Short mmCIF file of N, CA and C in Angstrom, two decimals:
data_model
loop_
_atom_site.label_atom_id
_atom_site.label_comp_id
_atom_site.label_asym_id
_atom_site.label_seq_id
_atom_site.Cartn_x
_atom_site.Cartn_y
_atom_site.Cartn_z
N ALA A 1018 100.13 128.80 60.87
CA ALA A 1018 98.88 128.94 61.58
C ALA A 1018 98.85 127.97 62.74
N GLN A 1019 98.43 128.45 63.89
CA GLN A 1019 98.36 127.56 65.04
C GLN A 1019 97.08 126.73 64.98
N ALA A 1020 97.23 125.49 65.42
CA ALA A 1020 96.08 124.60 65.45
C ALA A 1020 95.13 125.02 66.56
N LYS A 1021 93.91 124.56 66.46
CA LYS A 1021 92.89 124.87 67.45
C LYS A 1021 93.28 124.27 68.81
N ALA A 1022 93.18 125.04 69.85
CA ALA A 1022 93.51 124.56 71.19
C ALA A 1022 92.49 123.53 71.65
N THR A 1023 92.99 122.45 72.21
CA THR A 1023 92.08 121.46 72.79
C THR A 1023 91.96 121.66 74.28
N LEU A 1024 92.85 122.47 74.85
CA LEU A 1024 92.86 122.68 76.28
C LEU A 1024 92.98 124.17 76.56
N PRO A 1025 91.86 124.81 76.90
CA PRO A 1025 91.95 126.25 77.17
C PRO A 1025 92.92 126.51 78.31
N LEU A 1026 93.69 127.56 78.19
CA LEU A 1026 94.63 127.89 79.25
C LEU A 1026 93.87 128.07 80.56
N GLY A 1027 94.45 127.52 81.60
CA GLY A 1027 93.83 127.62 82.91
C GLY A 1027 92.95 126.43 83.25
N SER A 1028 92.59 125.60 82.27
CA SER A 1028 91.79 124.42 82.60
C SER A 1028 92.74 123.27 82.90
N GLU A 1029 92.31 122.37 83.73
CA GLU A 1029 93.17 121.26 84.15
C GLU A 1029 92.38 119.96 84.04
N GLY A 1030 93.14 118.90 83.85
CA GLY A 1030 92.53 117.58 83.94
C GLY A 1030 91.81 117.09 82.72
N GLN A 1031 91.98 117.72 81.57
CA GLN A 1031 91.31 117.25 80.38
C GLN A 1031 91.87 115.89 79.99
N ILE A 1032 90.98 114.95 79.70
CA ILE A 1032 91.38 113.61 79.27
C ILE A 1032 91.33 113.55 77.75
N GLU A 1033 92.39 113.03 77.16
CA GLU A 1033 92.47 112.88 75.71
C GLU A 1033 92.95 111.48 75.39
N SER A 1034 92.72 111.08 74.16
CA SER A 1034 93.25 109.81 73.65
C SER A 1034 94.39 110.10 72.69
N VAL A 1035 95.42 109.30 72.76
CA VAL A 1035 96.55 109.42 71.86
C VAL A 1035 96.32 108.51 70.66
N GLU A 1036 96.35 109.10 69.48
CA GLU A 1036 96.20 108.33 68.26
C GLU A 1036 97.52 107.68 67.86
N ARG A 1037 98.61 108.46 68.02
CA ARG A 1037 99.91 107.98 67.56
C ARG A 1037 101.02 108.71 68.31
N VAL A 1038 102.07 107.97 68.63
CA VAL A 1038 103.26 108.55 69.22
C VAL A 1038 104.20 108.89 68.07
N ILE A 1039 104.58 110.15 67.95
CA ILE A 1039 105.47 110.59 66.88
C ILE A 1039 106.92 110.39 67.30
N ASP A 1040 107.25 110.79 68.52
CA ASP A 1040 108.54 110.48 69.13
C ASP A 1040 108.35 110.58 70.64
N GLY A 1041 109.42 110.55 71.40
CA GLY A 1041 109.30 110.48 72.85
C GLY A 1041 108.59 111.62 73.53
N ASP A 1042 108.50 112.78 72.86
CA ASP A 1042 107.84 113.92 73.50
C ASP A 1042 106.77 114.56 72.62
N THR A 1043 106.36 113.88 71.56
CA THR A 1043 105.36 114.44 70.65
C THR A 1043 104.34 113.38 70.26
N PHE A 1044 103.06 113.75 70.31
CA PHE A 1044 101.97 112.83 69.99
C PHE A 1044 100.98 113.48 69.05
N LYS A 1045 100.21 112.65 68.39
CA LYS A 1045 99.02 113.12 67.69
C LYS A 1045 97.84 112.61 68.51
N LEU A 1046 97.00 113.54 68.93
CA LEU A 1046 95.81 113.17 69.69
C LEU A 1046 94.72 112.69 68.75
N SER A 1047 93.75 111.96 69.28
CA SER A 1047 92.68 111.43 68.44
C SER A 1047 91.82 112.53 67.82
N ASN A 1048 91.88 113.75 68.39
CA ASN A 1048 91.13 114.87 67.80
C ASN A 1048 91.92 115.58 66.69
N GLY A 1049 93.11 115.05 66.36
CA GLY A 1049 93.92 115.61 65.28
C GLY A 1049 94.98 116.60 65.72
N GLN A 1050 94.91 117.08 66.95
CA GLN A 1050 95.88 118.05 67.48
C GLN A 1050 97.22 117.37 67.77
N ASN A 1051 98.32 118.02 67.41
CA ASN A 1051 99.64 117.55 67.82
C ASN A 1051 99.96 118.14 69.18
N LEU A 1052 100.57 117.33 70.05
CA LEU A 1052 100.89 117.72 71.41
C LEU A 1052 102.37 117.49 71.65
N LYS A 1053 103.01 118.44 72.33
CA LYS A 1053 104.42 118.32 72.72
C LYS A 1053 104.50 118.43 74.23
N LEU A 1054 105.31 117.56 74.85
CA LEU A 1054 105.50 117.63 76.28
C LEU A 1054 106.20 118.94 76.64
N ALA A 1055 105.62 119.68 77.54
CA ALA A 1055 106.15 121.00 77.93
C ALA A 1055 107.38 120.86 78.81
N GLY A 1056 108.34 121.76 78.61
CA GLY A 1056 109.48 121.87 79.49
C GLY A 1056 110.63 120.92 79.23
N ILE A 1057 110.45 119.97 78.32
CA ILE A 1057 111.50 118.98 78.07
C ILE A 1057 111.69 118.76 76.57
N ASN A 1058 112.78 118.07 76.25
CA ASN A 1058 113.07 117.71 74.87
C ASN A 1058 113.67 116.31 74.85
N ALA A 1059 113.00 115.40 74.16
CA ALA A 1059 113.52 114.05 73.95
C ALA A 1059 114.19 113.99 72.58
N PRO A 1060 115.12 113.07 72.37
CA PRO A 1060 115.78 112.97 71.07
C PRO A 1060 114.78 112.79 69.92
N VAL A 1061 115.03 113.52 68.84
CA VAL A 1061 114.17 113.41 67.66
C VAL A 1061 114.51 112.13 66.90
N LEU A 1062 113.56 111.69 66.10
CA LEU A 1062 113.78 110.49 65.30
C LEU A 1062 113.80 110.77 63.82
N HIS A 1063 113.12 111.85 63.40
CA HIS A 1063 112.84 112.02 61.97
C HIS A 1063 113.49 113.23 61.32
N ASP A 1064 113.87 114.22 62.06
CA ASP A 1064 114.39 115.46 61.49
C ASP A 1064 115.92 115.38 61.42
N ALA A 1065 116.45 115.07 60.24
CA ALA A 1065 117.89 114.82 60.08
C ALA A 1065 118.77 115.97 60.56
N PRO A 1066 118.49 117.24 60.20
CA PRO A 1066 119.38 118.32 60.67
C PRO A 1066 119.35 118.45 62.20
N THR A 1067 118.18 118.35 62.79
CA THR A 1067 118.06 118.45 64.25
C THR A 1067 118.75 117.25 64.91
N LEU A 1068 118.53 116.07 64.36
CA LEU A 1068 119.15 114.86 64.89
C LEU A 1068 120.67 114.99 64.90
N THR A 1069 121.22 115.44 63.80
CA THR A 1069 122.67 115.62 63.69
C THR A 1069 123.18 116.66 64.68
N ARG A 1070 122.50 117.80 64.76
CA ARG A 1070 122.91 118.88 65.66
C ARG A 1070 122.85 118.43 67.13
N GLU A 1071 121.75 117.77 67.51
CA GLU A 1071 121.60 117.35 68.90
C GLU A 1071 122.58 116.23 69.26
N ALA A 1072 122.81 115.29 68.35
CA ALA A 1072 123.77 114.21 68.61
C ALA A 1072 125.16 114.80 68.86
N LYS A 1073 125.52 115.78 68.05
CA LYS A 1073 126.82 116.43 68.18
C LYS A 1073 126.91 117.15 69.53
N ARG A 1074 125.82 117.83 69.93
CA ARG A 1074 125.81 118.56 71.21
C ARG A 1074 126.02 117.62 72.39
N PHE A 1075 125.48 116.39 72.29
CA PHE A 1075 125.63 115.40 73.36
C PHE A 1075 126.86 114.51 73.17
N LYS A 1076 127.65 114.83 72.12
CA LYS A 1076 128.86 114.06 71.82
C LYS A 1076 128.54 112.58 71.64
N LYS A 1077 127.52 112.33 70.82
CA LYS A 1077 127.09 110.96 70.55
C LYS A 1077 127.06 110.73 69.05
N GLU A 1078 127.28 109.48 68.67
CA GLU A 1078 127.08 109.10 67.27
C GLU A 1078 125.59 109.25 66.97
N ILE A 1079 125.26 109.57 65.73
CA ILE A 1079 123.85 109.78 65.36
C ILE A 1079 123.01 108.56 65.68
N TRP A 1080 123.51 107.36 65.37
CA TRP A 1080 122.73 106.14 65.63
C TRP A 1080 122.48 105.97 67.13
N ALA A 1081 123.47 106.31 67.97
CA ALA A 1081 123.31 106.16 69.43
C ALA A 1081 122.29 107.16 69.96
N TYR A 1082 122.34 108.38 69.44
CA TYR A 1082 121.38 109.39 69.86
C TYR A 1082 119.97 109.01 69.42
N ARG A 1083 119.85 108.54 68.18
CA ARG A 1083 118.53 108.10 67.69
C ARG A 1083 118.01 106.94 68.53
N ASN A 1084 118.88 106.02 68.94
CA ASN A 1084 118.46 104.90 69.78
C ASN A 1084 117.88 105.38 71.11
N LEU A 1085 118.43 106.47 71.65
CA LEU A 1085 117.86 107.03 72.88
C LEU A 1085 116.46 107.58 72.61
N GLY A 1086 116.26 108.14 71.41
CA GLY A 1086 114.92 108.58 71.02
C GLY A 1086 113.96 107.41 70.90
N VAL A 1087 114.45 106.30 70.37
CA VAL A 1087 113.62 105.09 70.28
C VAL A 1087 113.29 104.59 71.69
N ASP A 1088 114.27 104.63 72.60
CA ASP A 1088 114.02 104.21 73.98
C ASP A 1088 112.95 105.08 74.63
N ALA A 1089 113.01 106.40 74.41
CA ALA A 1089 112.00 107.31 74.97
C ALA A 1089 110.63 106.98 74.40
N MET A 1090 110.57 106.78 73.10
CA MET A 1090 109.30 106.46 72.44
C MET A 1090 108.75 105.12 72.96
N THR A 1091 109.61 104.14 73.17
CA THR A 1091 109.18 102.84 73.68
C THR A 1091 108.62 102.97 75.09
N GLU A 1092 109.27 103.76 75.95
CA GLU A 1092 108.75 103.99 77.31
C GLU A 1092 107.34 104.59 77.25
N VAL A 1093 107.17 105.58 76.39
CA VAL A 1093 105.87 106.24 76.24
C VAL A 1093 104.82 105.24 75.74
N GLU A 1094 105.16 104.49 74.72
CA GLU A 1094 104.20 103.51 74.15
C GLU A 1094 103.84 102.44 75.16
N THR A 1095 104.81 102.02 75.98
CA THR A 1095 104.54 101.02 77.02
C THR A 1095 103.53 101.57 78.03
N LEU A 1096 103.78 102.79 78.51
CA LEU A 1096 102.85 103.39 79.47
C LEU A 1096 101.47 103.61 78.85
N LEU A 1097 101.44 104.07 77.61
CA LEU A 1097 100.15 104.28 76.94
C LEU A 1097 99.40 102.97 76.77
N GLY A 1098 100.13 101.88 76.55
CA GLY A 1098 99.50 100.57 76.45
C GLY A 1098 98.81 100.17 77.74
N LEU A 1099 99.36 100.62 78.87
CA LEU A 1099 98.76 100.33 80.17
C LEU A 1099 97.55 101.21 80.46
N SER A 1100 97.41 102.30 79.70
CA SER A 1100 96.32 103.24 79.97
C SER A 1100 95.23 103.22 78.90
N GLY A 1101 95.36 102.34 77.92
CA GLY A 1101 94.39 102.36 76.82
C GLY A 1101 94.53 103.62 75.99
N ASN A 1102 95.75 104.16 75.92
CA ASN A 1102 96.08 105.38 75.16
C ASN A 1102 95.42 106.64 75.72
N GLN A 1103 95.03 106.62 76.98
CA GLN A 1103 94.42 107.78 77.62
C GLN A 1103 95.48 108.58 78.36
N ILE A 1104 95.39 109.90 78.28
CA ILE A 1104 96.27 110.78 79.03
C ILE A 1104 95.44 111.89 79.66
N ARG A 1105 95.98 112.46 80.73
CA ARG A 1105 95.37 113.64 81.34
C ARG A 1105 96.33 114.79 81.10
N LEU A 1106 95.79 115.90 80.65
CA LEU A 1106 96.61 117.06 80.32
C LEU A 1106 96.50 118.14 81.38
N GLU A 1107 97.63 118.80 81.60
CA GLU A 1107 97.67 120.00 82.42
C GLU A 1107 98.28 121.06 81.51
N SER A 1108 97.63 122.19 81.40
CA SER A 1108 98.06 123.22 80.45
C SER A 1108 99.40 123.83 80.83
N ASN A 1109 100.07 124.36 79.82
CA ASN A 1109 101.30 125.11 79.97
C ASN A 1109 100.97 126.55 79.62
N SER A 1110 101.54 127.50 80.33
CA SER A 1110 101.18 128.91 80.11
C SER A 1110 101.53 129.41 78.71
N GLU A 1111 102.47 128.74 78.03
CA GLU A 1111 102.83 129.18 76.68
C GLU A 1111 101.81 128.77 75.64
N GLY A 1112 101.01 127.75 75.92
CA GLY A 1112 99.97 127.32 75.00
C GLY A 1112 100.45 126.47 73.85
N PHE A 1113 101.25 127.06 72.94
CA PHE A 1113 101.71 126.35 71.75
C PHE A 1113 103.18 126.63 71.52
N ASP A 1114 103.87 125.70 70.86
CA ASP A 1114 105.24 125.97 70.44
C ASP A 1114 105.23 126.63 69.07
N ASP A 1115 106.39 126.91 68.52
CA ASP A 1115 106.46 127.63 67.26
C ASP A 1115 106.02 126.79 66.06
N MET A 1116 105.77 125.50 66.27
CA MET A 1116 105.28 124.64 65.19
C MET A 1116 103.78 124.38 65.31
N GLY A 1117 103.13 125.03 66.28
CA GLY A 1117 101.70 124.87 66.46
C GLY A 1117 101.29 123.68 67.31
N HIS A 1118 102.27 123.01 67.96
CA HIS A 1118 101.95 121.90 68.85
C HIS A 1118 101.42 122.45 70.18
N LEU A 1119 100.37 121.86 70.68
CA LEU A 1119 99.87 122.18 72.00
C LEU A 1119 100.92 121.76 73.02
N LEU A 1120 101.31 122.64 73.92
CA LEU A 1120 102.27 122.32 74.98
C LEU A 1120 101.49 121.94 76.24
N ALA A 1121 101.86 120.82 76.84
CA ALA A 1121 101.15 120.39 78.04
C ALA A 1121 102.02 119.49 78.89
N TYR A 1122 101.65 119.41 80.15
CA TYR A 1122 102.21 118.43 81.07
C TYR A 1122 101.26 117.24 80.99
N VAL A 1123 101.81 116.06 80.86
CA VAL A 1123 100.99 114.88 80.58
C VAL A 1123 101.11 113.87 81.71
N TYR A 1124 99.96 113.38 82.12
CA TYR A 1124 99.87 112.32 83.13
C TYR A 1124 99.21 111.12 82.47
N ILE A 1125 99.82 109.95 82.66
CA ILE A 1125 99.27 108.73 82.09
C ILE A 1125 98.70 107.89 83.23
N PRO A 1126 97.36 107.66 83.22
CA PRO A 1126 96.75 106.83 84.25
C PRO A 1126 97.02 105.35 83.97
N VAL A 1127 97.48 104.63 84.99
CA VAL A 1127 97.73 103.20 84.84
C VAL A 1127 97.16 102.46 86.05
N ASP A 1128 96.75 101.22 85.81
CA ASP A 1128 96.22 100.40 86.90
C ASP A 1128 97.33 99.77 87.74
N HIS A 1129 98.45 99.49 87.09
CA HIS A 1129 99.57 98.90 87.81
C HIS A 1129 100.88 99.49 87.29
N LEU A 1130 101.91 99.37 88.11
CA LEU A 1130 103.21 99.93 87.76
C LEU A 1130 104.14 98.84 87.28
N LYS A 1131 105.16 99.25 86.53
CA LYS A 1131 106.19 98.32 86.13
C LYS A 1131 106.89 97.80 87.37
N GLU A 1132 107.42 96.59 87.28
CA GLU A 1132 108.11 95.99 88.41
C GLU A 1132 109.21 96.92 88.91
N GLY A 1133 109.26 97.09 90.21
CA GLY A 1133 110.28 97.94 90.82
C GLY A 1133 109.87 99.39 90.96
N ALA A 1134 108.81 99.82 90.28
CA ALA A 1134 108.35 101.20 90.39
C ALA A 1134 107.47 101.35 91.62
N ALA A 1135 107.52 102.51 92.23
CA ALA A 1135 106.71 102.77 93.42
C ALA A 1135 106.25 104.22 93.38
N PRO A 1136 105.05 104.49 93.94
CA PRO A 1136 104.60 105.88 94.00
C PRO A 1136 105.57 106.73 94.80
N ASP A 1137 105.80 107.95 94.33
CA ASP A 1137 106.70 108.85 95.05
C ASP A 1137 106.07 110.23 95.23
N GLU A 1138 104.83 110.39 94.77
CA GLU A 1138 104.07 111.64 94.89
C GLU A 1138 104.69 112.80 94.12
N THR A 1139 105.69 112.53 93.30
CA THR A 1139 106.26 113.57 92.44
C THR A 1139 106.13 113.16 90.99
N ILE A 1140 106.57 111.95 90.68
CA ILE A 1140 106.54 111.44 89.31
C ILE A 1140 105.45 110.38 89.16
N ILE A 1141 105.34 109.52 90.16
CA ILE A 1141 104.30 108.50 90.13
C ILE A 1141 103.35 108.79 91.29
N LEU A 1142 102.14 109.18 90.94
CA LEU A 1142 101.15 109.60 91.92
C LEU A 1142 100.13 108.51 92.15
N LYS A 1143 99.78 108.24 93.38
CA LYS A 1143 98.74 107.26 93.68
C LYS A 1143 97.40 107.97 93.68
N LYS A 1144 96.46 107.43 92.92
CA LYS A 1144 95.11 107.99 92.81
C LYS A 1144 94.11 106.89 93.13
N GLY A 1145 93.77 106.76 94.41
CA GLY A 1145 92.88 105.67 94.81
C GLY A 1145 93.57 104.34 94.58
N ASN A 1146 92.94 103.47 93.78
CA ASN A 1146 93.52 102.16 93.46
C ASN A 1146 94.35 102.21 92.18
N HIS A 1147 94.54 103.39 91.64
CA HIS A 1147 95.26 103.54 90.39
C HIS A 1147 96.45 104.47 90.59
N TYR A 1148 97.19 104.68 89.53
CA TYR A 1148 98.37 105.53 89.56
C TYR A 1148 98.34 106.46 88.36
N GLU A 1149 99.10 107.54 88.45
CA GLU A 1149 99.34 108.42 87.31
C GLU A 1149 100.84 108.65 87.22
N VAL A 1150 101.37 108.50 86.03
CA VAL A 1150 102.78 108.76 85.79
C VAL A 1150 102.89 110.14 85.14
N PHE A 1151 103.63 111.03 85.77
CA PHE A 1151 103.88 112.37 85.23
C PHE A 1151 104.96 112.20 84.16
N LEU A 1152 104.52 112.08 82.92
CA LEU A 1152 105.39 111.66 81.83
C LEU A 1152 106.57 112.59 81.60
N ASN A 1153 106.35 113.89 81.61
CA ASN A 1153 107.44 114.85 81.38
C ASN A 1153 108.58 114.58 82.35
N ALA A 1154 108.26 114.48 83.64
CA ALA A 1154 109.28 114.26 84.68
C ALA A 1154 109.88 112.86 84.58
N TYR A 1155 109.06 111.88 84.26
CA TYR A 1155 109.51 110.49 84.17
C TYR A 1155 110.61 110.34 83.12
N LEU A 1156 110.43 110.95 81.96
CA LEU A 1156 111.43 110.85 80.89
C LEU A 1156 112.74 111.54 81.28
N VAL A 1157 112.65 112.65 81.98
CA VAL A 1157 113.86 113.34 82.45
C VAL A 1157 114.58 112.46 83.47
N LYS A 1158 113.84 111.87 84.39
CA LYS A 1158 114.43 111.00 85.42
C LYS A 1158 115.19 109.83 84.79
N LEU A 1159 114.64 109.28 83.69
CA LEU A 1159 115.29 108.15 83.02
C LEU A 1159 116.48 108.58 82.17
N GLY A 1160 116.68 109.89 82.02
CA GLY A 1160 117.76 110.38 81.17
C GLY A 1160 117.40 110.33 79.70
N LEU A 1161 116.11 110.19 79.39
CA LEU A 1161 115.65 110.09 78.00
C LEU A 1161 115.11 111.41 77.48
N ALA A 1162 115.23 112.46 78.27
CA ALA A 1162 114.84 113.80 77.84
C ALA A 1162 115.67 114.79 78.66
N GLU A 1163 115.90 115.94 78.05
CA GLU A 1163 116.62 117.01 78.73
C GLU A 1163 115.65 118.14 79.05
N VAL A 1164 116.02 118.95 80.01
CA VAL A 1164 115.23 120.12 80.36
C VAL A 1164 115.52 121.19 79.31
N ILE A 1165 114.46 121.82 78.80
CA ILE A 1165 114.68 122.89 77.83
C ILE A 1165 115.13 124.14 78.56
N GLU A 1166 115.44 125.17 77.79
CA GLU A 1166 116.01 126.38 78.37
C GLU A 1166 115.20 126.90 79.56
N GLU A 1167 115.94 127.39 80.54
CA GLU A 1167 115.33 127.91 81.75
C GLU A 1167 114.33 129.00 81.40
N GLY A 1168 113.25 129.06 82.15
CA GLY A 1168 112.22 130.06 81.90
C GLY A 1168 111.10 129.51 81.03
N LYS A 1169 111.32 128.34 80.40
CA LYS A 1169 110.28 127.73 79.57
C LYS A 1169 109.82 126.40 80.16
N THR A 1170 110.18 126.16 81.40
CA THR A 1170 109.83 124.90 82.04
C THR A 1170 108.57 124.99 82.88
N GLY A 1171 108.06 126.19 83.08
CA GLY A 1171 106.83 126.36 83.84
C GLY A 1171 107.00 126.04 85.31
N PRO A 1172 105.91 125.65 85.96
CA PRO A 1172 105.95 125.45 87.41
C PRO A 1172 106.77 124.24 87.84
N TYR A 1173 107.18 123.40 86.89
CA TYR A 1173 107.92 122.19 87.23
C TYR A 1173 109.41 122.32 86.95
N GLY A 1174 109.88 123.53 86.68
CA GLY A 1174 111.28 123.74 86.34
C GLY A 1174 112.25 123.21 87.37
N ASP A 1175 112.00 123.50 88.65
CA ASP A 1175 112.91 123.02 89.70
C ASP A 1175 112.93 121.50 89.75
N LEU A 1176 111.76 120.88 89.64
CA LEU A 1176 111.68 119.41 89.64
C LEU A 1176 112.45 118.84 88.45
N PHE A 1177 112.21 119.38 87.26
CA PHE A 1177 112.88 118.88 86.06
C PHE A 1177 114.40 119.01 86.19
N LEU A 1178 114.86 120.17 86.68
CA LEU A 1178 116.30 120.38 86.82
C LEU A 1178 116.91 119.42 87.84
N LYS A 1179 116.20 119.18 88.93
CA LYS A 1179 116.67 118.23 89.96
C LYS A 1179 116.78 116.82 89.34
N LEU A 1180 115.75 116.41 88.60
CA LEU A 1180 115.77 115.08 87.99
C LEU A 1180 116.86 114.96 86.93
N GLU A 1181 117.09 116.03 86.18
CA GLU A 1181 118.15 116.01 85.18
C GLU A 1181 119.52 115.86 85.86
N GLN A 1182 119.72 116.58 86.96
CA GLN A 1182 120.99 116.47 87.69
C GLN A 1182 121.20 115.04 88.21
N GLU A 1183 120.12 114.42 88.68
CA GLU A 1183 120.21 113.03 89.15
C GLU A 1183 120.57 112.09 88.00
N ALA A 1184 119.94 112.28 86.85
CA ALA A 1184 120.22 111.44 85.68
C ALA A 1184 121.68 111.63 85.24
N LYS A 1185 122.15 112.87 85.26
CA LYS A 1185 123.56 113.13 84.92
C LYS A 1185 124.48 112.43 85.91
N GLY A 1186 124.18 112.58 87.20
CA GLY A 1186 125.01 111.96 88.24
C GLY A 1186 125.03 110.45 88.14
N ASN A 1187 123.92 109.87 87.70
CA ASN A 1187 123.82 108.41 87.55
C ASN A 1187 124.21 107.94 86.15
N ARG A 1188 124.62 108.90 85.30
CA ARG A 1188 125.04 108.61 83.92
C ARG A 1188 123.99 107.78 83.17
N LYS A 1189 122.75 108.29 83.20
CA LYS A 1189 121.64 107.62 82.53
C LYS A 1189 121.34 108.24 81.18
N GLY A 1190 121.01 107.41 80.21
CA GLY A 1190 120.51 107.86 78.93
C GLY A 1190 121.40 108.85 78.21
N LEU A 1191 120.90 110.06 78.04
CA LEU A 1191 121.64 111.11 77.34
C LEU A 1191 122.98 111.41 78.01
N TRP A 1192 123.08 111.10 79.27
CA TRP A 1192 124.24 111.50 80.06
C TRP A 1192 125.26 110.37 80.24
N GLU A 1193 125.07 109.26 79.52
CA GLU A 1193 126.03 108.13 79.62
C GLU A 1193 127.35 108.51 79.01
#
């Protein structure tokens, strides 16, 4: 059974609070809904068969692949700490994945950026005196998430693929 939608398709900009980060691309919202970042896949931490299969696909030891998942989760938790666990959601046309997770593009509002980060109007957007980090794209850029199969990436598919190619070229994260 699919969980109740917190974001009607076609609506934009809904603000939610994150109760808990499950892994780099999955959260539990304070309203009880599970959310998955649309268009990308970060390494899993808890599902042994999936962890083994994905580690093998990336030609990595299981512990190394899991560590990349921990790195993705740490990046997310760091950004959420800067936002008071607030996120802004943009809907995905698919609505839910096969496990009933709400699929969305997530923006994390922050007052300041990590040292060395700068607005680029693609991943880090300047909003007045504040910033928003487009989390889905940010994780791909860092090499901590891969682009899921073509056709399921939504309107950001070209951006995600470009960022993944850059991460591969720079041998970042999954692509080391």
